[in-house]
mmCIF file of C-alpha atoms and ligand atoms in Angstrom:
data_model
loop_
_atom_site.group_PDB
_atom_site.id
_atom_site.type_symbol
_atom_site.label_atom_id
_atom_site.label_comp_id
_atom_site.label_asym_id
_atom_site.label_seq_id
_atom_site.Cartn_x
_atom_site.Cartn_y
_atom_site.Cartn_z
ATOM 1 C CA UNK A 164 -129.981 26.859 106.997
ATOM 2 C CA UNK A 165 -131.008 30.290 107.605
ATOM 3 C CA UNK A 166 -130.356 32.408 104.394
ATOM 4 C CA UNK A 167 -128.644 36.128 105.293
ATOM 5 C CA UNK A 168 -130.441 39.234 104.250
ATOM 6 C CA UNK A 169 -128.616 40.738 101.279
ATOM 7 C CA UNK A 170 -127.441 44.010 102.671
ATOM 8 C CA UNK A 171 -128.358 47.176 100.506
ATOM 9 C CA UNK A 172 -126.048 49.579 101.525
ATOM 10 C CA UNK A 173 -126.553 53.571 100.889
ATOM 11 C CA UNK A 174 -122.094 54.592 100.312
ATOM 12 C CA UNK A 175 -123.070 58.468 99.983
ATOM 13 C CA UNK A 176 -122.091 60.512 97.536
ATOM 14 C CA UNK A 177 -118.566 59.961 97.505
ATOM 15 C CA UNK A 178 -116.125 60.593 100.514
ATOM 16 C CA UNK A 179 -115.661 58.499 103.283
ATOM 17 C CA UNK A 180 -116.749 61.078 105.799
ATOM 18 C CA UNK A 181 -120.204 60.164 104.206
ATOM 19 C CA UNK A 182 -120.301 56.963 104.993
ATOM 20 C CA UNK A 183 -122.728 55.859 107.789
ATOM 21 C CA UNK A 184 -121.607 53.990 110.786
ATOM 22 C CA UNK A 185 -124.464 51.521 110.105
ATOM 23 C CA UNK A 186 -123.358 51.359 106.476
ATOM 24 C CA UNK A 187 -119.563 50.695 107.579
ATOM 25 C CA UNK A 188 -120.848 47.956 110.183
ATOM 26 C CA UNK A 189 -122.814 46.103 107.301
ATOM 27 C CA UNK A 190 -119.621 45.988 104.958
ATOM 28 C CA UNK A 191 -117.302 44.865 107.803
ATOM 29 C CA UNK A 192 -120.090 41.855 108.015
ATOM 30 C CA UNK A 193 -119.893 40.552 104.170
ATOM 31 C CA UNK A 194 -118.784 38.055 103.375
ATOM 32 C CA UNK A 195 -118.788 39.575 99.181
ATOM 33 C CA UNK A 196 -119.065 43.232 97.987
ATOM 34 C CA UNK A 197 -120.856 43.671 95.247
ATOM 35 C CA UNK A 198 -120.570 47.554 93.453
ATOM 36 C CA UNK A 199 -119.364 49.713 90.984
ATOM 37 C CA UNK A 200 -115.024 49.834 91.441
ATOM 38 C CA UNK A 201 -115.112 53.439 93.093
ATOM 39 C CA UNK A 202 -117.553 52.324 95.724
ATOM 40 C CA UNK A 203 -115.408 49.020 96.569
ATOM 41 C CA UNK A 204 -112.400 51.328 96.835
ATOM 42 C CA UNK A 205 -113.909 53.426 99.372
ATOM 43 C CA UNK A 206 -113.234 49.963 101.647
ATOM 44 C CA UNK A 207 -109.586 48.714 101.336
ATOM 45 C CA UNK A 208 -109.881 47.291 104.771
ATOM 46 C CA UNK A 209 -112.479 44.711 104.007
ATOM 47 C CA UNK A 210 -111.489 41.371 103.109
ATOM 48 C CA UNK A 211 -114.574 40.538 101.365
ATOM 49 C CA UNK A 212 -114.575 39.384 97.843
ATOM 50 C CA UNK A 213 -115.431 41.683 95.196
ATOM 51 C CA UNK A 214 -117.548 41.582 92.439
ATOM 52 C CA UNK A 215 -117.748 44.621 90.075
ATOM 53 C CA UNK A 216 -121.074 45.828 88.612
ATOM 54 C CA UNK A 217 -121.850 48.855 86.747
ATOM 55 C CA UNK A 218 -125.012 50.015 87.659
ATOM 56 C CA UNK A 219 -126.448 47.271 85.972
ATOM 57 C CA UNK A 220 -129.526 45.233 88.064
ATOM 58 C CA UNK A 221 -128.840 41.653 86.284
ATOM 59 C CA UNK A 222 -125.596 41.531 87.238
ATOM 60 C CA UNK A 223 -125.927 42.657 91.015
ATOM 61 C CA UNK A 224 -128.717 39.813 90.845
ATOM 62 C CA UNK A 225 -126.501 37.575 89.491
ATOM 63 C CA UNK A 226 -123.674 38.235 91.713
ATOM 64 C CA UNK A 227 -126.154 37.906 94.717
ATOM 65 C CA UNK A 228 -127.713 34.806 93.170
ATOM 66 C CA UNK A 229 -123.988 33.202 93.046
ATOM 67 C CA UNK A 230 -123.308 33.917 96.627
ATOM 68 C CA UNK A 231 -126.531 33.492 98.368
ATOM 69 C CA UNK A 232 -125.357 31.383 101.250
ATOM 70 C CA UNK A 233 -122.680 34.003 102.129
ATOM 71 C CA UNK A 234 -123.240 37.387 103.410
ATOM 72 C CA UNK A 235 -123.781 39.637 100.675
ATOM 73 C CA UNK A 236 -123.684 43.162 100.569
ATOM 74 C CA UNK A 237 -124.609 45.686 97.326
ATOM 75 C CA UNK A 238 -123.195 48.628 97.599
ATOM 76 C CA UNK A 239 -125.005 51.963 96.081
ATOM 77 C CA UNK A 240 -124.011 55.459 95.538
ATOM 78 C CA UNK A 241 -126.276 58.038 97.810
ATOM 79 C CA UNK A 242 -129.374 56.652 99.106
ATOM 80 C CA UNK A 243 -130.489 52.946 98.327
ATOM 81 C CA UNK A 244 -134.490 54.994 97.640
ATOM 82 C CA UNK A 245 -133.048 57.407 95.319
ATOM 83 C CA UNK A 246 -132.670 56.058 91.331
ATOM 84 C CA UNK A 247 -130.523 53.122 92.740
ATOM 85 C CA UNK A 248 -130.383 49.596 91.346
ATOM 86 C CA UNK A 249 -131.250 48.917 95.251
ATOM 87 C CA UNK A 250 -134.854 49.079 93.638
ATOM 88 C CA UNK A 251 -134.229 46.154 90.885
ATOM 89 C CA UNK A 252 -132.663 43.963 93.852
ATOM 90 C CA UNK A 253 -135.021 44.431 95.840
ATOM 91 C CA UNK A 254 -138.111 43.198 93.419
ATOM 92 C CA UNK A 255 -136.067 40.510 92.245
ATOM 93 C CA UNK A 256 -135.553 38.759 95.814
ATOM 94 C CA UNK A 257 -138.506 40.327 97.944
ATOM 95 C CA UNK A 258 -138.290 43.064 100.670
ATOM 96 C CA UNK A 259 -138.193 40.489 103.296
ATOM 97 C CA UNK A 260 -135.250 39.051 102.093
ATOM 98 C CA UNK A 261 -133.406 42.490 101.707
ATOM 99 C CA UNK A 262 -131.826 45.123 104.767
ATOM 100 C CA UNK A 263 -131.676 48.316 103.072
ATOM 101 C CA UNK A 264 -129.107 50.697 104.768
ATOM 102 C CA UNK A 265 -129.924 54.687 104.182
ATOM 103 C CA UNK A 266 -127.032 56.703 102.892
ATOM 104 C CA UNK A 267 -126.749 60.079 102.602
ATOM 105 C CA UNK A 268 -127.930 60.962 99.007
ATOM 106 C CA UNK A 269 -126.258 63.398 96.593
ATOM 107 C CA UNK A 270 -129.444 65.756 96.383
ATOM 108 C CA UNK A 271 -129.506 66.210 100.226
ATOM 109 C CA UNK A 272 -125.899 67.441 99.715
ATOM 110 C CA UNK A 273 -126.709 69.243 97.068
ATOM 111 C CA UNK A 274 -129.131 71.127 98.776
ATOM 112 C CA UNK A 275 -127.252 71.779 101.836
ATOM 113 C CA UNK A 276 -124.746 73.174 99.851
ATOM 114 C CA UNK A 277 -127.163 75.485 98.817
ATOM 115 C CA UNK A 278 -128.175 76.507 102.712
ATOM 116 C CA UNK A 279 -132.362 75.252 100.995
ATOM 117 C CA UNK A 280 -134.636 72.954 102.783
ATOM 118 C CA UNK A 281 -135.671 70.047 100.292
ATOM 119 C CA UNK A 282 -138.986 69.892 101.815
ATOM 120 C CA UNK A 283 -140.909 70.545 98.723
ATOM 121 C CA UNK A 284 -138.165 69.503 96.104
ATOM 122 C CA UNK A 285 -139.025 67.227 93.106
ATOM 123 C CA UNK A 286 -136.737 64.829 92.221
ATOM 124 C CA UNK A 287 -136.211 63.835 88.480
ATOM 125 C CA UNK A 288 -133.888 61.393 86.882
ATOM 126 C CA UNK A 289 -131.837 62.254 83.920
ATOM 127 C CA UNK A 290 -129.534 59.459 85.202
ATOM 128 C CA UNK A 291 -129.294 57.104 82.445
ATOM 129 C CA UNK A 292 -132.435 58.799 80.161
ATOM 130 C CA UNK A 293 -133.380 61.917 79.913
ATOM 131 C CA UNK A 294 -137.175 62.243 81.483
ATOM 132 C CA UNK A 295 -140.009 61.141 79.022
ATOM 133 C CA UNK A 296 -142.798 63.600 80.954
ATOM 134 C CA UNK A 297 -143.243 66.875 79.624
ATOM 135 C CA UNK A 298 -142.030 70.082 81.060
ATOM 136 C CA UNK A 299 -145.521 71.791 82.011
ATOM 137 C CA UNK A 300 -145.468 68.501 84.747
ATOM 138 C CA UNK A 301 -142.866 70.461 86.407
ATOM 139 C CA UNK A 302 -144.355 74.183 86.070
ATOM 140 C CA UNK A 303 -146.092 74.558 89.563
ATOM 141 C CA UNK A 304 -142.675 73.305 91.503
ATOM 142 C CA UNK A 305 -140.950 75.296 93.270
ATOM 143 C CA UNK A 306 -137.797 73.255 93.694
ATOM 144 C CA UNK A 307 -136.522 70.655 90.904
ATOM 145 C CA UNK A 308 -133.555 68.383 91.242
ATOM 146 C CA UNK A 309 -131.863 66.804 88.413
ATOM 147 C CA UNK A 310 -129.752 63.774 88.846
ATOM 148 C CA UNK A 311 -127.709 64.369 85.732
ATOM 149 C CA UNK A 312 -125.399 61.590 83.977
ATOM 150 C CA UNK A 313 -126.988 60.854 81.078
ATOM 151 C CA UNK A 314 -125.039 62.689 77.647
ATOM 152 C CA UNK A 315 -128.463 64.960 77.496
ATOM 153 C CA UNK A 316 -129.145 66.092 80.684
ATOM 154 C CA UNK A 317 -127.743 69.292 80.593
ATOM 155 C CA UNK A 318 -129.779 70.178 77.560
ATOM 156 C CA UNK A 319 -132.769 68.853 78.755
ATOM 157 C CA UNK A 320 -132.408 70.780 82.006
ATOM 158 C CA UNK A 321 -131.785 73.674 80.213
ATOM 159 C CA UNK A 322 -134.957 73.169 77.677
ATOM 160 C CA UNK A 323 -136.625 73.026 81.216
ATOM 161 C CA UNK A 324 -135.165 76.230 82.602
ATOM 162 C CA UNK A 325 -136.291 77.897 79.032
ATOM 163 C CA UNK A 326 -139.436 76.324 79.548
ATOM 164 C CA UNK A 327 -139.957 77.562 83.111
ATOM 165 C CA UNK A 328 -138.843 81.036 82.525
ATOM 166 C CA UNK A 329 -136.533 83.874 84.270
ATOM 167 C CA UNK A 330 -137.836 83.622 87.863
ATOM 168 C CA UNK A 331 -135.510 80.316 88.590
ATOM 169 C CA UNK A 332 -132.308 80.244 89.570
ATOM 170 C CA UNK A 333 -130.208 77.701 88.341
ATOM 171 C CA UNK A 334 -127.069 75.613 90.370
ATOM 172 C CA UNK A 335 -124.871 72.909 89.436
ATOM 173 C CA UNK A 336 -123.518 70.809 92.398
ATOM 174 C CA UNK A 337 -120.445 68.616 90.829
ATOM 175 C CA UNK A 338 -118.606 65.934 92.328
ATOM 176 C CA UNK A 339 -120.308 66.198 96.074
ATOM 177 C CA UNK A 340 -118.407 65.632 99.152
ATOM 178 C CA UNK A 341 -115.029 64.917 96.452
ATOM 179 C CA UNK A 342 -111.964 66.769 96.433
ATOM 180 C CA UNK A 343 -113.170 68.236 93.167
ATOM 181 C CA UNK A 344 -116.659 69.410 95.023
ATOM 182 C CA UNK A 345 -117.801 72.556 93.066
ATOM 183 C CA UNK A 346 -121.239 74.524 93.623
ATOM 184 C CA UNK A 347 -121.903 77.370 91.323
ATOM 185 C CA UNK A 348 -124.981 79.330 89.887
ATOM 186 C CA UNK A 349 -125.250 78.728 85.759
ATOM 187 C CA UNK A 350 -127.050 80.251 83.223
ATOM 188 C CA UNK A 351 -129.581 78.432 80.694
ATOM 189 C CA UNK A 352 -126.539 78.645 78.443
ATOM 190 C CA UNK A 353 -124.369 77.261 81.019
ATOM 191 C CA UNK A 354 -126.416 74.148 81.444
ATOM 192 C CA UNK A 355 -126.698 73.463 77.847
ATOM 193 C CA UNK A 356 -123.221 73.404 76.980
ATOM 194 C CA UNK A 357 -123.513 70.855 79.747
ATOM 195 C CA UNK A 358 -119.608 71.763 81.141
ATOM 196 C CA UNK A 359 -119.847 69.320 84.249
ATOM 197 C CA UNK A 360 -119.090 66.255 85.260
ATOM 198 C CA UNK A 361 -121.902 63.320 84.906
ATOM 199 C CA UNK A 362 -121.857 63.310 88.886
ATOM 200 C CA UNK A 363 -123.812 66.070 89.320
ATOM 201 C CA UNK A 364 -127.155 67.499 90.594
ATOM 202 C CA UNK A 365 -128.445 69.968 88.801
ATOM 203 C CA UNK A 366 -130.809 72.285 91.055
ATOM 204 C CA UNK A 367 -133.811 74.775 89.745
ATOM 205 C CA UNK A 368 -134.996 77.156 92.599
ATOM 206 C CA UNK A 369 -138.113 79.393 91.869
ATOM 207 C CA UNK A 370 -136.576 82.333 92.852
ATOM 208 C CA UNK A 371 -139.196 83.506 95.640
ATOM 209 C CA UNK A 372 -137.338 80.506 97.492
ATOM 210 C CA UNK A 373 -134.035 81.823 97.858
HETATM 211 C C1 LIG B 159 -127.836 56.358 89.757
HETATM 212 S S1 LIG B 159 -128.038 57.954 90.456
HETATM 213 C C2 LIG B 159 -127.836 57.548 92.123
HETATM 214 C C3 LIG B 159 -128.342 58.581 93.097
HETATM 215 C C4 LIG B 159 -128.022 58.167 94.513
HETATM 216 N N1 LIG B 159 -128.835 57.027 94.912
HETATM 217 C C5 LIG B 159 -128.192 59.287 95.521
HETATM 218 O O1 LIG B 159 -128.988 59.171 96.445
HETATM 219 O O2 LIG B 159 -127.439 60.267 95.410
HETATM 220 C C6 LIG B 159 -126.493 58.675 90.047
HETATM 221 C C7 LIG B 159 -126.606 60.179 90.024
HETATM 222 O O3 LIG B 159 -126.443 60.682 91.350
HETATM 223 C C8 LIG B 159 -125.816 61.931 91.308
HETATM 224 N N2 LIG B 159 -124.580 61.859 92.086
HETATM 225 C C9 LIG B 159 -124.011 60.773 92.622
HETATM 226 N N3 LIG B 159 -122.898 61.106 93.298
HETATM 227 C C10 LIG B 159 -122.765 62.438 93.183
HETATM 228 C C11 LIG B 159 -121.821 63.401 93.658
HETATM 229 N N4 LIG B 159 -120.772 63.040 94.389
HETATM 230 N N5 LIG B 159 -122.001 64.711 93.331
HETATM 231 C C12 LIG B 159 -123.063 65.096 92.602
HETATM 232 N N6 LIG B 159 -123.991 64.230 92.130
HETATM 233 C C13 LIG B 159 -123.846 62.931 92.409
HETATM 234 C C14 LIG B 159 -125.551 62.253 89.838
HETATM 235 O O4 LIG B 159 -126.646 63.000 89.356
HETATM 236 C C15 LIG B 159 -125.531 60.872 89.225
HETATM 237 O O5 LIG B 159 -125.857 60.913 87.852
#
């Protein structure tokens, strides 16, 4: 018997309106949701079964290894390519035996919000650790994006911002695409006292680029 790709599916950052067609096809097609609970509630209409992970790998690979003969689906926040466990899944069983479905990612919102092409952005992870590279990696970017979450990220963004100096301009992009969406400029002091929620991208623009 044929064995069904295990659908990797990219939920955005949040809101419904976010959601792809392609992703919403793929989840009408499983046969078992696997996700954190506030992706699973974005789909009340599926009658899937539901398994809740936490952004752990193991356990999406276990709940995929317990239903490989159905039609699985793993649901991710953003984009599957951006610090997702779709990357853990996906070395576990192979690429060939995975159909990763793009989602619109947090830091594509975040820039939008901003009206800045991402073109030349760096993208860091302060997700669940805050980075181990030093600071003078970052020094000749012109655009840095912080996926925030961890207790220390707002301190180690703003150890960065000291670190890089007066000519950046600093954002914090909270809660994307959510009813409690909020975009603001911050100060180094701002971004220390780390005053946002852990869904949030925090953005450094050199400020040439603005
Ligand atoms: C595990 S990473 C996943 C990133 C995701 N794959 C993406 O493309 O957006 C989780 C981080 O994404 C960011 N994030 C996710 N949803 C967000 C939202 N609605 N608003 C702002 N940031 C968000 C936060 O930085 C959070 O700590």
């Amino acid at each position: 018997m044929a064995v069904n790709k295990i659908a990797i599916v990219g939920c955005g950052p949040g809101a419904l309106a976010c959601v792809t067609g392609e992703a919403r096809d793929a989840i009408a097609r499983a046969d078992v949701l696997v996700g954190t609970e506030h992706l699973l509630k974005l789909f009340p209409e599926s009658h899937a079964a539901r398994i809740v992970v936490h952004g752990s790998v193991d356990a999406a690979v276990r709940a995929v290894i317990a239903h490989r003969d159905a039609a699985v689906a793993v649901l991710v926040t953003g984009d599957p390519g951006i610090a997702s466990i779709a990357r853990g899944v996906v070395a576990h069983f192979g690429p060939e035996s995975c159909r990763l479905i793009p989602g619109i990612s947090s830091i594509q919102v975040a820039f939008a919000r901003l009206g800045l092409d991402w073109m030349d952005a760096r993208i860091v992870s302060a997700h669940n650790a805050t980075p181990s590279f030093d600071y003078s990696d970052l020094a000749r970017e012109s655009k840095i994006a912080v996926l925030s979450g961890s207790a220390n990220a707002g301190a180690w963004a703003a150890g960065l911002a000291d670190y890089l100096g007066t000519r950046w301009r600093l954002y914090v992009a909270q809660d994307l695409t959510l009813e409690s969406e909020c975009v603001r400029e911050v100060s180094v002091t701002d971004l220390r006292d780390g005053g946002f929620s852990a869904r949030s991208v925090l953005i450094l623009v050199r400020s040439e680029q603005k």
